Amino acid sequence: MSLVLYAPSRGPITQWYGNTQPDGLPHAGQDYGYTDGRNVYPEVYAAADGEVLFAGDSRDLGWPNQWYLNPDFDRSDNVDTSAGNVIILGHKAGGASFIADTGYGHLERFLVRKGDWVSAGEQIAVKGNTGYSFGKHLHFFLMFRPYNYNTNTYGCSNPNPYITAGGMSIGPAGQVSKPVASPAPIYTADQQFFIDLDIPLP
């Protein structure tokens, strides 16, 4: 696959793709924290050149939807179990057809709208705590086309093999920042509680 990605945040990875969740299923995306305990990283960057296919409340997508985002339609109970505010980018690789989509969830604020064309490394949003979330962070996911929902990650793929520049992320003006580490650690439920709140592990 000729897709090249840049990390969508300079923040620390607080939950890796594939980590086992409390329900026993693997995490279908990768979470980037709002803070490392000293610095804050509110910016969300486009992982690749692409078109904004959706920018809004994930509950507006209806069900079913092509990104398998399970929206919470009940807005009368004051409980939101959706993906919150989401941006979906469609990416092409030398052709007219989209080959993959990337998603950016739990956002506080959008800096782009549907139909915009964005460049890799361009800031597209600000991290938030919308939807089913326990602290400001970015939930990032990658889906190749044609979509394959017959996986335990609901069609999402591991983005890490596609992140370029030796695993470095980029920010404004293409400045290289911190490396993206691997492999993915597995956290206990107690550790995950702290991670979801963006609290450094003891």
mmCIF file of C-alpha atoms in Angstrom:
data_model
loop_
_atom_site.group_PDB
_atom_site.id
_atom_site.type_symbol
_atom_site.label_atom_id
_atom_site.label_comp_id
_atom_site.label_asym_id
_atom_site.label_seq_id
_atom_site.Cartn_x
_atom_site.Cartn_y
_atom_site.Cartn_z
ATOM 1 C CA MET A 1 0.000 0.000 0.000
ATOM 2 C CA SER A 2 1.489 3.341 -1.030
ATOM 3 C CA LEU A 3 -0.089 5.326 1.785
ATOM 4 C CA VAL A 4 2.281 7.447 3.881
ATOM 5 C CA LEU A 5 1.136 8.867 7.216
ATOM 6 C CA TYR A 6 2.478 11.351 9.712
ATOM 7 C CA ALA A 7 1.543 11.122 13.366
ATOM 8 C CA PRO A 8 -1.571 13.246 13.932
ATOM 9 C CA SER A 9 -0.363 14.645 17.250
ATOM 10 C CA ARG A 10 2.812 15.583 19.080
ATOM 11 C CA GLY A 11 1.297 14.260 22.297
ATOM 12 C CA PRO A 12 2.261 10.932 23.863
ATOM 13 C CA ILE A 13 0.519 7.772 22.741
ATOM 14 C CA THR A 14 -1.639 6.833 25.717
ATOM 15 C CA GLN A 15 -3.307 3.809 24.175
ATOM 16 C CA TRP A 16 -1.938 1.874 21.243
ATOM 17 C CA TYR A 17 -3.813 0.265 18.414
ATOM 18 C CA GLY A 18 -4.673 -3.299 19.397
ATOM 19 C CA ASN A 19 -4.479 -2.877 23.182
ATOM 20 C CA THR A 20 -6.960 -5.110 24.963
ATOM 21 C CA GLN A 21 -9.980 -3.205 26.257
ATOM 22 C CA PRO A 22 -12.063 -3.974 29.376
ATOM 23 C CA ASP A 23 -14.567 -5.770 27.102
ATOM 24 C CA GLY A 24 -11.761 -8.053 25.890
ATOM 25 C CA LEU A 25 -11.691 -6.584 22.377
ATOM 26 C CA PRO A 26 -8.669 -4.800 20.898
ATOM 27 C CA HIS A 27 -8.558 -1.021 20.679
ATOM 28 C CA ALA A 28 -9.623 -0.130 17.140
ATOM 29 C CA GLY A 29 -7.575 3.069 16.993
ATOM 30 C CA GLN A 30 -4.689 4.853 18.646
ATOM 31 C CA ASP A 31 -5.037 7.483 21.380
ATOM 32 C CA TYR A 32 -2.799 10.531 21.735
ATOM 33 C CA GLY A 33 -2.812 12.338 25.067
ATOM 34 C CA TYR A 34 -3.443 16.009 25.670
ATOM 35 C CA THR A 35 -0.475 16.275 28.048
ATOM 36 C CA ASP A 36 2.655 14.403 29.041
ATOM 37 C CA GLY A 37 2.346 15.773 32.574
ATOM 38 C CA ARG A 38 4.439 18.838 31.789
ATOM 39 C CA ASN A 39 3.524 20.109 28.327
ATOM 40 C CA VAL A 40 0.154 20.207 26.563
ATOM 41 C CA TYR A 41 -0.436 19.139 22.973
ATOM 42 C CA PRO A 42 -3.904 20.341 21.931
ATOM 43 C CA GLU A 43 -3.232 20.375 18.174
ATOM 44 C CA VAL A 44 -4.550 17.693 15.817
ATOM 45 C CA TYR A 45 -2.798 17.395 12.453
ATOM 46 C CA ALA A 46 -3.837 15.782 9.167
ATOM 47 C CA ALA A 47 -1.950 12.502 8.873
ATOM 48 C CA ALA A 48 -1.821 12.804 5.070
ATOM 49 C CA ASP A 49 -3.063 14.990 2.233
ATOM 50 C CA GLY A 50 -6.774 14.487 1.872
ATOM 51 C CA GLU A 51 -10.331 15.700 1.529
ATOM 52 C CA VAL A 52 -12.540 16.348 4.535
ATOM 53 C CA LEU A 53 -15.388 13.848 4.102
ATOM 54 C CA PHE A 54 -17.051 14.611 7.430
ATOM 55 C CA ALA A 55 -16.589 17.142 10.227
ATOM 56 C CA GLY A 56 -19.232 17.144 12.926
ATOM 57 C CA ASP A 57 -21.000 15.284 15.717
ATOM 58 C CA SER A 58 -20.669 11.553 14.995
ATOM 59 C CA ARG A 59 -24.315 11.087 16.028
ATOM 60 C CA ASP A 60 -25.285 12.960 12.849
ATOM 61 C CA LEU A 61 -23.858 10.139 10.700
ATOM 62 C CA GLY A 62 -26.784 7.848 11.431
ATOM 63 C CA TRP A 63 -26.505 4.086 11.535
ATOM 64 C CA PRO A 64 -25.222 2.191 9.739
ATOM 65 C CA ASN A 65 -22.439 4.397 8.405
ATOM 66 C CA GLN A 66 -19.392 3.588 6.332
ATOM 67 C CA TRP A 67 -16.893 4.202 9.134
ATOM 68 C CA TYR A 68 -18.682 1.925 11.569
ATOM 69 C CA LEU A 69 -18.945 4.711 14.121
ATOM 70 C CA ASN A 70 -21.691 3.623 16.471
ATOM 71 C CA PRO A 71 -23.576 6.814 17.274
ATOM 72 C CA ASP A 72 -25.681 7.370 20.344
ATOM 73 C CA PHE A 73 -28.993 8.670 19.045
ATOM 74 C CA ASP A 74 -30.550 9.384 22.443
ATOM 75 C CA ARG A 75 -29.805 13.012 23.191
ATOM 76 C CA SER A 76 -32.411 13.301 25.929
ATOM 77 C CA ASP A 77 -30.624 11.380 28.701
ATOM 78 C CA ASN A 78 -27.566 13.668 29.011
ATOM 79 C CA VAL A 79 -25.324 10.658 28.313
ATOM 80 C CA ASP A 80 -23.247 10.596 25.141
ATOM 81 C CA THR A 81 -21.665 7.243 24.311
ATOM 82 C CA SER A 82 -20.683 8.231 20.766
ATOM 83 C CA ALA A 83 -17.286 9.033 19.234
ATOM 84 C CA GLY A 84 -18.052 12.699 19.864
ATOM 85 C CA ASN A 85 -16.966 15.338 17.388
ATOM 86 C CA VAL A 86 -15.169 13.638 14.504
ATOM 87 C CA ILE A 87 -13.246 14.556 11.354
ATOM 88 C CA ILE A 88 -12.879 11.974 8.582
ATOM 89 C CA LEU A 89 -10.287 12.522 5.846
ATOM 90 C CA GLY A 90 -10.251 10.590 2.572
ATOM 91 C CA HIS A 91 -6.837 9.907 1.023
ATOM 92 C CA LYS A 92 -5.783 9.150 -2.556
ATOM 93 C CA ALA A 93 -2.497 7.718 -3.831
ATOM 94 C CA GLY A 94 -1.762 8.721 -7.397
ATOM 95 C CA GLY A 95 -5.293 8.116 -8.640
ATOM 96 C CA ALA A 96 -8.792 9.476 -8.627
ATOM 97 C CA SER A 97 -10.140 6.999 -6.071
ATOM 98 C CA PHE A 98 -9.826 7.093 -2.315
ATOM 99 C CA ILE A 99 -7.641 4.278 -0.989
ATOM 100 C CA ALA A 100 -8.022 4.959 2.738
ATOM 101 C CA ASP A 101 -9.652 7.160 5.349
ATOM 102 C CA THR A 102 -8.300 8.489 8.618
ATOM 103 C CA GLY A 103 -10.511 9.511 11.525
ATOM 104 C CA TYR A 104 -9.953 11.952 14.384
ATOM 105 C CA GLY A 105 -12.343 11.641 17.327
ATOM 106 C CA HIS A 106 -13.394 13.346 20.597
ATOM 107 C CA LEU A 107 -12.543 16.787 19.209
ATOM 108 C CA GLU A 108 -13.260 20.074 20.941
ATOM 109 C CA ARG A 109 -13.035 22.342 17.919
ATOM 110 C CA PHE A 110 -12.867 22.011 14.118
ATOM 111 C CA LEU A 111 -10.536 24.095 11.959
ATOM 112 C CA VAL A 112 -11.802 22.577 8.682
ATOM 113 C CA ARG A 113 -15.165 21.760 7.149
ATOM 114 C CA LYS A 114 -16.567 19.119 4.808
ATOM 115 C CA GLY A 115 -15.194 19.506 1.283
ATOM 116 C CA ASP A 116 -11.931 21.196 2.315
ATOM 117 C CA TRP A 117 -8.653 19.827 0.981
ATOM 118 C CA VAL A 118 -5.909 19.602 3.634
ATOM 119 C CA SER A 119 -2.187 18.904 3.541
ATOM 120 C CA ALA A 120 -0.234 16.471 5.681
ATOM 121 C CA GLY A 121 0.842 18.194 8.877
ATOM 122 C CA GLU A 122 -1.813 20.912 8.655
ATOM 123 C CA GLN A 123 -3.653 21.552 11.907
ATOM 124 C CA ILE A 124 -7.271 20.488 11.422
ATOM 125 C CA ALA A 125 -8.688 20.463 14.960
ATOM 126 C CA VAL A 126 -8.181 20.817 18.702
ATOM 127 C CA LYS A 127 -8.317 17.794 21.011
ATOM 128 C CA GLY A 128 -11.339 17.482 23.237
ATOM 129 C CA ASN A 129 -13.368 15.304 25.550
ATOM 130 C CA THR A 130 -16.570 14.854 23.528
ATOM 131 C CA GLY A 131 -18.546 11.641 23.272
ATOM 132 C CA TYR A 132 -17.526 8.606 25.306
ATOM 133 C CA SER A 133 -14.272 9.966 26.665
ATOM 134 C CA PHE A 134 -12.619 10.300 30.072
ATOM 135 C CA GLY A 135 -10.252 13.193 29.464
ATOM 136 C CA LYS A 136 -9.016 15.273 26.551
ATOM 137 C CA HIS A 137 -7.317 13.139 23.937
ATOM 138 C CA LEU A 138 -7.348 12.257 20.247
ATOM 139 C CA HIS A 139 -8.700 8.921 19.051
ATOM 140 C CA PHE A 140 -7.084 8.300 15.650
ATOM 141 C CA PHE A 141 -7.988 5.496 13.267
ATOM 142 C CA LEU A 142 -7.128 4.238 9.785
ATOM 143 C CA MET A 143 -9.472 2.351 7.434
ATOM 144 C CA PHE A 144 -8.439 1.033 4.024
ATOM 145 C CA ARG A 145 -10.879 0.788 1.137
ATOM 146 C CA PRO A 146 -12.743 -1.316 0.272
ATOM 147 C CA TYR A 147 -13.859 -1.463 3.893
ATOM 148 C CA ASN A 148 -13.657 -4.826 5.624
ATOM 149 C CA TYR A 149 -15.823 -4.902 8.737
ATOM 150 C CA ASN A 150 -15.165 -8.600 9.415
ATOM 151 C CA THR A 151 -12.351 -7.905 11.848
ATOM 152 C CA ASN A 152 -12.289 -7.514 15.613
ATOM 153 C CA THR A 153 -11.238 -3.880 15.116
ATOM 154 C CA TYR A 154 -14.323 -3.063 12.976
ATOM 155 C CA GLY A 155 -12.305 -2.614 9.794
ATOM 156 C CA CYS A 156 -9.631 -0.372 11.317
ATOM 157 C CA SER A 157 -5.980 -1.090 10.570
ATOM 158 C CA ASN A 158 -2.787 -0.504 12.530
ATOM 159 C CA PRO A 159 -1.526 2.947 11.451
ATOM 160 C CA ASN A 160 1.995 2.502 12.802
ATOM 161 C CA PRO A 161 3.531 0.649 9.822
ATOM 162 C CA TYR A 162 2.481 3.562 7.594
ATOM 163 C CA ILE A 163 3.902 6.366 9.735
ATOM 164 C CA THR A 164 6.925 7.736 7.925
ATOM 165 C CA ALA A 165 10.157 9.622 8.676
ATOM 166 C CA GLY A 166 11.393 6.954 11.058
ATOM 167 C CA GLY A 167 8.257 7.232 13.163
ATOM 168 C CA MET A 168 8.611 10.991 13.599
ATOM 169 C CA SER A 169 5.629 13.265 13.746
ATOM 170 C CA ILE A 170 5.438 16.613 12.020
ATOM 171 C CA GLY A 171 3.933 19.891 13.069
ATOM 172 C CA PRO A 172 3.419 23.261 11.404
ATOM 173 C CA ALA A 173 5.797 23.957 8.519
ATOM 174 C CA GLY A 174 6.885 20.326 8.551
ATOM 175 C CA GLN A 175 8.968 20.638 11.689
ATOM 176 C CA VAL A 176 9.985 17.227 12.954
ATOM 177 C CA SER A 177 9.162 16.594 16.582
ATOM 178 C CA LYS A 178 9.158 13.622 18.915
ATOM 179 C CA PRO A 179 9.447 9.988 17.820
ATOM 180 C CA VAL A 180 6.558 7.553 17.926
ATOM 181 C CA ALA A 181 7.659 4.586 20.011
ATOM 182 C CA SER A 182 6.827 0.904 19.626
ATOM 183 C CA PRO A 183 5.894 -1.825 20.408
ATOM 184 C CA ALA A 184 2.531 -1.332 22.047
ATOM 185 C CA PRO A 185 2.393 -1.927 25.805
ATOM 186 C CA ILE A 186 -0.594 -3.597 27.467
ATOM 187 C CA TYR A 187 -2.066 -1.736 30.440
ATOM 188 C CA THR A 188 -4.015 -3.016 33.424
ATOM 189 C CA ALA A 189 -7.488 -1.594 34.057
ATOM 190 C CA ASP A 190 -6.060 0.561 36.878
ATOM 191 C CA GLN A 191 -3.311 1.926 34.636
ATOM 192 C CA GLN A 192 -5.802 2.592 31.841
ATOM 193 C CA PHE A 193 -7.915 4.660 34.251
ATOM 194 C CA PHE A 194 -4.972 7.042 34.786
ATOM 195 C CA ILE A 195 -4.080 7.049 31.085
ATOM 196 C CA ASP A 196 -7.624 7.962 30.014
ATOM 197 C CA LEU A 197 -7.495 10.932 32.388
ATOM 198 C CA ASP A 198 -4.106 11.978 30.938
ATOM 199 C CA ILE A 199 -2.479 11.432 34.341
ATOM 200 C CA PRO A 200 1.102 10.127 34.210
ATOM 201 C CA LEU A 201 1.366 6.561 35.492
ATOM 202 C CA PRO A 202 2.801 6.267 39.031
#
